[in-house]
mmCIF file of C-alpha atoms in Angstrom:
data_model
loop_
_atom_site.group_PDB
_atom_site.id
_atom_site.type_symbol
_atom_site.label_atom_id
_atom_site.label_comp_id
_atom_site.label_asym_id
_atom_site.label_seq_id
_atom_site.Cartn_x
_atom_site.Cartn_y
_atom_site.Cartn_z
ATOM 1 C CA UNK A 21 -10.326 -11.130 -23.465
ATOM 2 C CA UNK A 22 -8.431 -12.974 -25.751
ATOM 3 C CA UNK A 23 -7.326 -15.708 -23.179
ATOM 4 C CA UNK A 24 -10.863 -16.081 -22.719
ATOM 5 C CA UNK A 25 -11.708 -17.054 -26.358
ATOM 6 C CA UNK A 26 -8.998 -18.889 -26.489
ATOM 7 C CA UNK A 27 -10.119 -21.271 -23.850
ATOM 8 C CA UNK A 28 -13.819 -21.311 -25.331
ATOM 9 C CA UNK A 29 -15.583 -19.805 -22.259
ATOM 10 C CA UNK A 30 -18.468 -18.385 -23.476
ATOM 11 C CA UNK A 31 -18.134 -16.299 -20.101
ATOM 12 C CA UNK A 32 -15.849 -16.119 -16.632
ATOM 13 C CA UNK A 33 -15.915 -15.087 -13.351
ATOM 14 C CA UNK A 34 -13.394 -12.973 -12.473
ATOM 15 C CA UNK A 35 -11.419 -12.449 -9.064
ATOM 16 C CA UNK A 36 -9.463 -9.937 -8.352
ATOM 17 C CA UNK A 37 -6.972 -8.462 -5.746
ATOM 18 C CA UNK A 38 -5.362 -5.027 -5.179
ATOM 19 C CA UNK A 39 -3.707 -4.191 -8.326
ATOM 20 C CA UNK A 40 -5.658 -7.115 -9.757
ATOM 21 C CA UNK A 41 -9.046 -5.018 -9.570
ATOM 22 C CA UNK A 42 -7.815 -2.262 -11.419
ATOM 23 C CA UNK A 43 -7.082 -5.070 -14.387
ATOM 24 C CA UNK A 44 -10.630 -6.252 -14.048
ATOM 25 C CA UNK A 45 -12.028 -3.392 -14.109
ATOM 26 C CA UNK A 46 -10.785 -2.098 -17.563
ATOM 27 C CA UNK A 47 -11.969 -5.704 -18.360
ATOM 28 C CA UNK A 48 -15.608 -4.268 -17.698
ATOM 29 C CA UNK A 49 -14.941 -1.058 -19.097
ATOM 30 C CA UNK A 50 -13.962 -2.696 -22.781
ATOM 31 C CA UNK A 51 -14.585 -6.245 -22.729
ATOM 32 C CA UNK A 52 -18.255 -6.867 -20.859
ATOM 33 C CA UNK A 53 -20.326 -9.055 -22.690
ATOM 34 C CA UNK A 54 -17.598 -11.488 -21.727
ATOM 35 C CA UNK A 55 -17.756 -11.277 -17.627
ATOM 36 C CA UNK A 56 -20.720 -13.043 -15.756
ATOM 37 C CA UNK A 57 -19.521 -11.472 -12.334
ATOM 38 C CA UNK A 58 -16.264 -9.917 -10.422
ATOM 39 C CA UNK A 59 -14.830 -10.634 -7.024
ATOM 40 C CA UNK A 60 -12.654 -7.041 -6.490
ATOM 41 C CA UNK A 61 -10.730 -7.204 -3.170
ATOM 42 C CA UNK A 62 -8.764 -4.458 -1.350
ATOM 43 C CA UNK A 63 -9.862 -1.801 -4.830
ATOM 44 C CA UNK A 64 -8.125 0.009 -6.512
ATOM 45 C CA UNK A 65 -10.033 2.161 -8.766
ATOM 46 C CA UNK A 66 -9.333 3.760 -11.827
ATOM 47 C CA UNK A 67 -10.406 7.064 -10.547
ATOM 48 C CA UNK A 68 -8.201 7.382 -7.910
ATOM 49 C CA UNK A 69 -4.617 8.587 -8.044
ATOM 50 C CA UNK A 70 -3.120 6.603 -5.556
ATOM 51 C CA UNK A 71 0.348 8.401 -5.609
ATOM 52 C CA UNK A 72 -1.534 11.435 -4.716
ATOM 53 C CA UNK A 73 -2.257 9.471 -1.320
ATOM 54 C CA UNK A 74 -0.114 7.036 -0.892
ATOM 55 C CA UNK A 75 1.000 7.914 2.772
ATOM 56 C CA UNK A 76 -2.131 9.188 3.674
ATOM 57 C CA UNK A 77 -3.368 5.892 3.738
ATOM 58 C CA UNK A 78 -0.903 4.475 5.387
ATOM 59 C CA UNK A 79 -1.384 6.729 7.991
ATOM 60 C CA UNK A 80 -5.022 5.977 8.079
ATOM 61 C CA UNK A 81 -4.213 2.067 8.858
ATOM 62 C CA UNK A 82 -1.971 3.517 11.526
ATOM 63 C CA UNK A 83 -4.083 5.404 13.377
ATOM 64 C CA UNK A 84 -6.619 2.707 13.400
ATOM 65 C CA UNK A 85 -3.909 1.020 15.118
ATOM 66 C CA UNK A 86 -3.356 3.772 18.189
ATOM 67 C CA UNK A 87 -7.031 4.670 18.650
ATOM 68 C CA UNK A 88 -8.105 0.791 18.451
ATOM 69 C CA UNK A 89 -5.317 -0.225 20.985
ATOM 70 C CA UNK A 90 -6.355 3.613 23.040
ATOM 71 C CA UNK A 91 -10.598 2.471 23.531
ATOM 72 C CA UNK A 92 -9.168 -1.395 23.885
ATOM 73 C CA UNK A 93 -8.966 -1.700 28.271
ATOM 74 C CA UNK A 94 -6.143 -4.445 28.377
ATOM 75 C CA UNK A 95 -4.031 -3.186 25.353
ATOM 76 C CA UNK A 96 -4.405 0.964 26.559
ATOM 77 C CA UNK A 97 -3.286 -0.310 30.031
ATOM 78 C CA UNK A 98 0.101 -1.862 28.527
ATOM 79 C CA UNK A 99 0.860 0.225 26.115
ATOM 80 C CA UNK A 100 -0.736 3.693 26.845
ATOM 81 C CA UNK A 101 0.179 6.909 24.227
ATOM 82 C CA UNK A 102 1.157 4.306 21.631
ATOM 83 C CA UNK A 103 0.630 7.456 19.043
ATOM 84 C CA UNK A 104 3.148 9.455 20.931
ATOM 85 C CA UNK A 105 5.913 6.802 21.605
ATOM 86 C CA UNK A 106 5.785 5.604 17.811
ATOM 87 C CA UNK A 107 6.361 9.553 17.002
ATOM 88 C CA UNK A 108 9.043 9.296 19.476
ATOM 89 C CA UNK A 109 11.038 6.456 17.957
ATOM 90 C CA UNK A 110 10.791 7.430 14.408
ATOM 91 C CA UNK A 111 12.379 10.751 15.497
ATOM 92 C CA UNK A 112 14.998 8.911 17.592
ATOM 93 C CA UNK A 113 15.750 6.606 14.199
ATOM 94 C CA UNK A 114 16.083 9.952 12.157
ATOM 95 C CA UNK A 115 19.056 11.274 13.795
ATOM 96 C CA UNK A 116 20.823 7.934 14.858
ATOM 97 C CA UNK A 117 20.302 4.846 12.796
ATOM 98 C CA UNK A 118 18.784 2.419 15.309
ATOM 99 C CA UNK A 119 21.650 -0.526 16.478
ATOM 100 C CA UNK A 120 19.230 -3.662 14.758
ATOM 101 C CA UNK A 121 21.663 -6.527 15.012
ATOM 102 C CA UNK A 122 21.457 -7.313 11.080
ATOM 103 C CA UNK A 123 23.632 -9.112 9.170
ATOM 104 C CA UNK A 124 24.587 -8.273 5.340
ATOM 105 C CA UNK A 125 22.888 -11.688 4.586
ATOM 106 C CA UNK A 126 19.974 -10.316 5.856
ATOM 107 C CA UNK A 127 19.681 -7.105 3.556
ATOM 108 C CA UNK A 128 20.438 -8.972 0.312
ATOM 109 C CA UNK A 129 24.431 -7.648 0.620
ATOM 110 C CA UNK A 130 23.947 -3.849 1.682
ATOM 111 C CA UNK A 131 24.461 -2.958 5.017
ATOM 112 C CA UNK A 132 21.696 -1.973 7.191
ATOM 113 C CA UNK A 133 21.108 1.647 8.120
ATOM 114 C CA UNK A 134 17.390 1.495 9.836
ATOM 115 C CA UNK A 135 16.477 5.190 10.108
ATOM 116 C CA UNK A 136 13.018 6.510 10.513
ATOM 117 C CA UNK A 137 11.696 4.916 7.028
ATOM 118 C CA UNK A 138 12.801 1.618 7.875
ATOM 119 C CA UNK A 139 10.855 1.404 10.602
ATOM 120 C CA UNK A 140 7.865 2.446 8.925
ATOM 121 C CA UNK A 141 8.067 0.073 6.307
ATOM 122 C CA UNK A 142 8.440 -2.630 8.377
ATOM 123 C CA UNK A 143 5.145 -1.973 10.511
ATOM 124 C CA UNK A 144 3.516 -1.159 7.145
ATOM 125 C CA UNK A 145 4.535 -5.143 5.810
ATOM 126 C CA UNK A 146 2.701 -5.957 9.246
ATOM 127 C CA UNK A 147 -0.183 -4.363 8.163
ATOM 128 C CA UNK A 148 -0.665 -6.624 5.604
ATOM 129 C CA UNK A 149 -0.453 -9.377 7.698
ATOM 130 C CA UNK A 150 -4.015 -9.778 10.109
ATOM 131 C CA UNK A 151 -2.250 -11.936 12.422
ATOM 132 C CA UNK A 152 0.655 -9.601 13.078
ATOM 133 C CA UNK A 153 -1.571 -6.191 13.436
ATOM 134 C CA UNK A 154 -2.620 -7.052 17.362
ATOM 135 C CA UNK A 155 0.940 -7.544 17.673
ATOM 136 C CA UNK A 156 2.165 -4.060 16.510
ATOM 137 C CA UNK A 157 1.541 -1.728 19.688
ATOM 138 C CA UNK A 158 3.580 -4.399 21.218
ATOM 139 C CA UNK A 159 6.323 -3.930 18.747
ATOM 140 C CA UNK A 160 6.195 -0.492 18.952
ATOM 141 C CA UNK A 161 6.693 -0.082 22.840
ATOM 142 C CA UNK A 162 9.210 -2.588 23.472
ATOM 143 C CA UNK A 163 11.186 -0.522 20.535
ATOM 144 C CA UNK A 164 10.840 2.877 21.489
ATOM 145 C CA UNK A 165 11.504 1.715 25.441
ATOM 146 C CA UNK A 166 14.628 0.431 23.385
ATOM 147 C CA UNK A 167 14.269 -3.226 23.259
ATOM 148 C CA UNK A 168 14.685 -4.359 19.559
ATOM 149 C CA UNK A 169 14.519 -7.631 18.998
ATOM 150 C CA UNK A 170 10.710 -7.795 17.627
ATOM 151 C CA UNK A 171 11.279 -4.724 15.865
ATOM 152 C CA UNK A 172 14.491 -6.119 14.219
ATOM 153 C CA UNK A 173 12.671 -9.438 13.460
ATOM 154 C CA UNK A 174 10.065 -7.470 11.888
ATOM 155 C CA UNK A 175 12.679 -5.174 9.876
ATOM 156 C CA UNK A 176 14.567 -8.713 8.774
ATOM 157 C CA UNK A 177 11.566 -9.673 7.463
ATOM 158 C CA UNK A 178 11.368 -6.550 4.969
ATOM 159 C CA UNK A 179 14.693 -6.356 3.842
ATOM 160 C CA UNK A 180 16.657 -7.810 1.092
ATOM 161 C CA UNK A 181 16.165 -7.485 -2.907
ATOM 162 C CA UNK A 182 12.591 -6.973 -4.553
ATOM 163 C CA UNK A 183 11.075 -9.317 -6.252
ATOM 164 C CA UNK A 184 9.177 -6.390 -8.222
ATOM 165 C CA UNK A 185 9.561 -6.797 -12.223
ATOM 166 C CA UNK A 186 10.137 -3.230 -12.297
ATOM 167 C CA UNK A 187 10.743 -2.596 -15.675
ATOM 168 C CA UNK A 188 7.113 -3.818 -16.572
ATOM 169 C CA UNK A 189 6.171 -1.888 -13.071
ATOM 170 C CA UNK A 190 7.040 1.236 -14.583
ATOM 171 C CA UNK A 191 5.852 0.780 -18.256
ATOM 172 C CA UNK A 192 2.522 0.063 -17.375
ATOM 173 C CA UNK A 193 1.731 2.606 -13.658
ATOM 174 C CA UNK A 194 3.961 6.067 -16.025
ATOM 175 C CA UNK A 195 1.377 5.223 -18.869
ATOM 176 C CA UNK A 196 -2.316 4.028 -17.117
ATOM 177 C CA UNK A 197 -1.561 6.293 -13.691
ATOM 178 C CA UNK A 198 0.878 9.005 -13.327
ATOM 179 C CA UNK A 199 -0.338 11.344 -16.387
ATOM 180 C CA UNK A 200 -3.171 11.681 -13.893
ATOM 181 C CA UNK A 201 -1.887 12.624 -11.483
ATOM 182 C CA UNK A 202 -0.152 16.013 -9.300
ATOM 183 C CA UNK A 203 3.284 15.890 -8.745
ATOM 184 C CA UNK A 204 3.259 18.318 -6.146
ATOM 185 C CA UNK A 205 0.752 16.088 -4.190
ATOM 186 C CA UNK A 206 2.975 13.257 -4.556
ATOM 187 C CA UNK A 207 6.364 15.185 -3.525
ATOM 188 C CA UNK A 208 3.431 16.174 -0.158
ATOM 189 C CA UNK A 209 3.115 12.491 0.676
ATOM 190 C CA UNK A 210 6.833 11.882 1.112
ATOM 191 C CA UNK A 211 7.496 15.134 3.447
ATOM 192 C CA UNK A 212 9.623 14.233 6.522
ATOM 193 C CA UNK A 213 6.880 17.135 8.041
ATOM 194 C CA UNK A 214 4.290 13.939 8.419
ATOM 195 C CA UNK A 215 6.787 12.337 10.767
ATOM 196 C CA UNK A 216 6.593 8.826 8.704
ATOM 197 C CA UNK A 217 10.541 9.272 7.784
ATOM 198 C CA UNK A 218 9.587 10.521 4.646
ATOM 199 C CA UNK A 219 8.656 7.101 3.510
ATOM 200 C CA UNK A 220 8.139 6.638 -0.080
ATOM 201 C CA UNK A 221 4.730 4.390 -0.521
ATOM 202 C CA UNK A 222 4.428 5.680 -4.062
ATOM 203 C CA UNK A 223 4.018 3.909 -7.158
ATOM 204 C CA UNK A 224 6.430 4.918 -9.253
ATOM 205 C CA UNK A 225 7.975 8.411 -8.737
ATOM 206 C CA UNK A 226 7.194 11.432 -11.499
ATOM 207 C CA UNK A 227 11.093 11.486 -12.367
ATOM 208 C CA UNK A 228 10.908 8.023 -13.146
ATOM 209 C CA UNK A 229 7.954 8.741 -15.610
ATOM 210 C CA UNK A 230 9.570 11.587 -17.412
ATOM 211 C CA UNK A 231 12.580 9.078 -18.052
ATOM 212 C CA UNK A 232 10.761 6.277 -18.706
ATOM 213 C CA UNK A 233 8.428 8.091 -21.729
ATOM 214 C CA UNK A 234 5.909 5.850 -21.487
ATOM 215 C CA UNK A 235 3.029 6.603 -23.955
ATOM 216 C CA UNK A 236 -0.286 8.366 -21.799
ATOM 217 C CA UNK A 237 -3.050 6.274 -21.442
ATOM 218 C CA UNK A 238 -6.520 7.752 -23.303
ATOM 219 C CA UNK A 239 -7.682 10.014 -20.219
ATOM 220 C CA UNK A 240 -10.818 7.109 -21.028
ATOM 221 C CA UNK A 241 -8.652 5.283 -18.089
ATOM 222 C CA UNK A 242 -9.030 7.334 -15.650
ATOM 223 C CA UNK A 243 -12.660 7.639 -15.342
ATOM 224 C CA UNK A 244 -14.868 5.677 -13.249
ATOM 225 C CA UNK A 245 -16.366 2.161 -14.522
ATOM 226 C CA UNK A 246 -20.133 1.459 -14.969
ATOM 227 C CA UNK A 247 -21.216 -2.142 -15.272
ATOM 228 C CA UNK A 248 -24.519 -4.083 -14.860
ATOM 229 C CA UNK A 249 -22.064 -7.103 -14.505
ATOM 230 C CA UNK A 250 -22.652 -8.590 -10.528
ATOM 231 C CA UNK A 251 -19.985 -7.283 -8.689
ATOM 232 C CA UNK A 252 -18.493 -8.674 -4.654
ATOM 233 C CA UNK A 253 -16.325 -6.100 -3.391
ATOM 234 C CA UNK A 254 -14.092 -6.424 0.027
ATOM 235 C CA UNK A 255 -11.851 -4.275 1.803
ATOM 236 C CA UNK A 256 -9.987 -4.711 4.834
ATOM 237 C CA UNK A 257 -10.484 -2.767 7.627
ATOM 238 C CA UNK A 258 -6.196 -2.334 8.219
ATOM 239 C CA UNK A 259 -5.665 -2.045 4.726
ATOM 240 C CA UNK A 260 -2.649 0.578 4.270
ATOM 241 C CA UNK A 261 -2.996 0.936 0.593
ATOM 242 C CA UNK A 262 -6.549 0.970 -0.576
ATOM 243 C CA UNK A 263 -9.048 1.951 2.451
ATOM 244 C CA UNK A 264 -12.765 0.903 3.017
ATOM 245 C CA UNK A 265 -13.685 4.043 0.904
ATOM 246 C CA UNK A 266 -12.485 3.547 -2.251
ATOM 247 C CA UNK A 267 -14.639 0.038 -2.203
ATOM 248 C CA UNK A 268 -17.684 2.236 -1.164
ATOM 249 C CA UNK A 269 -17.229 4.687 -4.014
ATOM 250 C CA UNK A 270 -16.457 1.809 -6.372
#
């Protein structure tokens, strides 16, 4: 609001993107008189507690993924029981590291141990990616019939250091997010029981919080936003973090 009146705009248009939307939105929620409409892609509303479900969506994206490829003729020919052979090799990855030919250049100086949750993350970065998603039940078969040179390509790609400014990650998610949400629905999302690896799509974990003593956000945060402001809202249909629904109840 006050890079607005800096610039003189009487009013702006605002667009938005994951993380971005939840910005714009407490724009609406404080600062309205100053928006003449929002673009809010992939949501992420205030409402939610997104730690609470982190994996859960995830999971949603993936079984788009099997039951698209299962109804699909040419890809359920080739790759039939994709569900069942992705189980398969995230089980095999949990008790043996898979042998990816990776070098230390390619995980930022660490060496490479690509277990169950490695392999998961790396078809999670393909979700994000539309051109890439056709090619995951690919991906997956050729690696579970033990073929990894996809797989390790797509593993390459999501190793290495994070370019996350985590420091500002933290102060503003353990003040705005987690003292709303259930840390015993978080600690659910990351159970090796969901056959994921016990992948950790989480924000920022409650441990972190309780370190970090951030200062709570007004519980004002975490309630929903009205606006008469015009508002465009998209959602992908793959989307692994913030599903089709949470733009519908937006």
């Amino acid at each position: 609001e006050d890079l607005r009146q800096a610039l003189g705009y009487e009013k702006w248009n605002l667009l938005s993107l994951s993380y971005g939307t939840r910005v714009v939105l407490s724009v609406l929620r404080r600062h309205p008189a100053g928006v003449r409409s929002v673009v809010l892609d992939s949501v992420l509303p205030p409402d939610v507690n997104f730690d609470e479900v982190a994996t859960s969506n995830l999971e949603r994206a993936l079984n788009l993924v099997f039951d698209g490829c299962a109804i699909d003729r040419d890809c359920g020919a080739a790759y039939p029981d994709l569900r069942r052979r992705f189980a398969e090799l995230i089980a095999r990855a949990d008790r043996q590291p898979l042998p990816l030919a990776l070098s230390d250049s390619d995980t930022g100086g660490s060496p490479a141990v690509i277990r169950g949750a490695e392999v998961v993350a790396a078809v999670y970065a393909a979700l994000h990616d539309p051109q890439m998603i056709p090619q995951i039940p690919r991906i997956i078969d050729s690696a579970a019939a033990g073929n990894y040179e996809e797989l390790t390509s797509l593993v390459k790609g999501n190793q290495g250091p994070s370019s996350m400014a985590w420091g500002l990650r933290y102060s503003v998610w353990c003040a705005d997010e987690a003292p709303f949400e259930d840390p015993e629905r978080i600690a659910d999302q990351i159970s090796l029981a969901r056959g994921l690896g016990g992948i950790d799509e989480g924000t920022a974990p409650p441990e972190v919080c309780r370190a970090w003593r951030s200062i709570p956000a007004p519980a004002m945060e975490s309630a929903p936003v009205k606006s008469d402001v015009p508002a465009l809202i998209f959602a992908g249909e793959f989307d692994p973090d913030t599903p089709p629904d949470w733009g519908r109840q937006l």
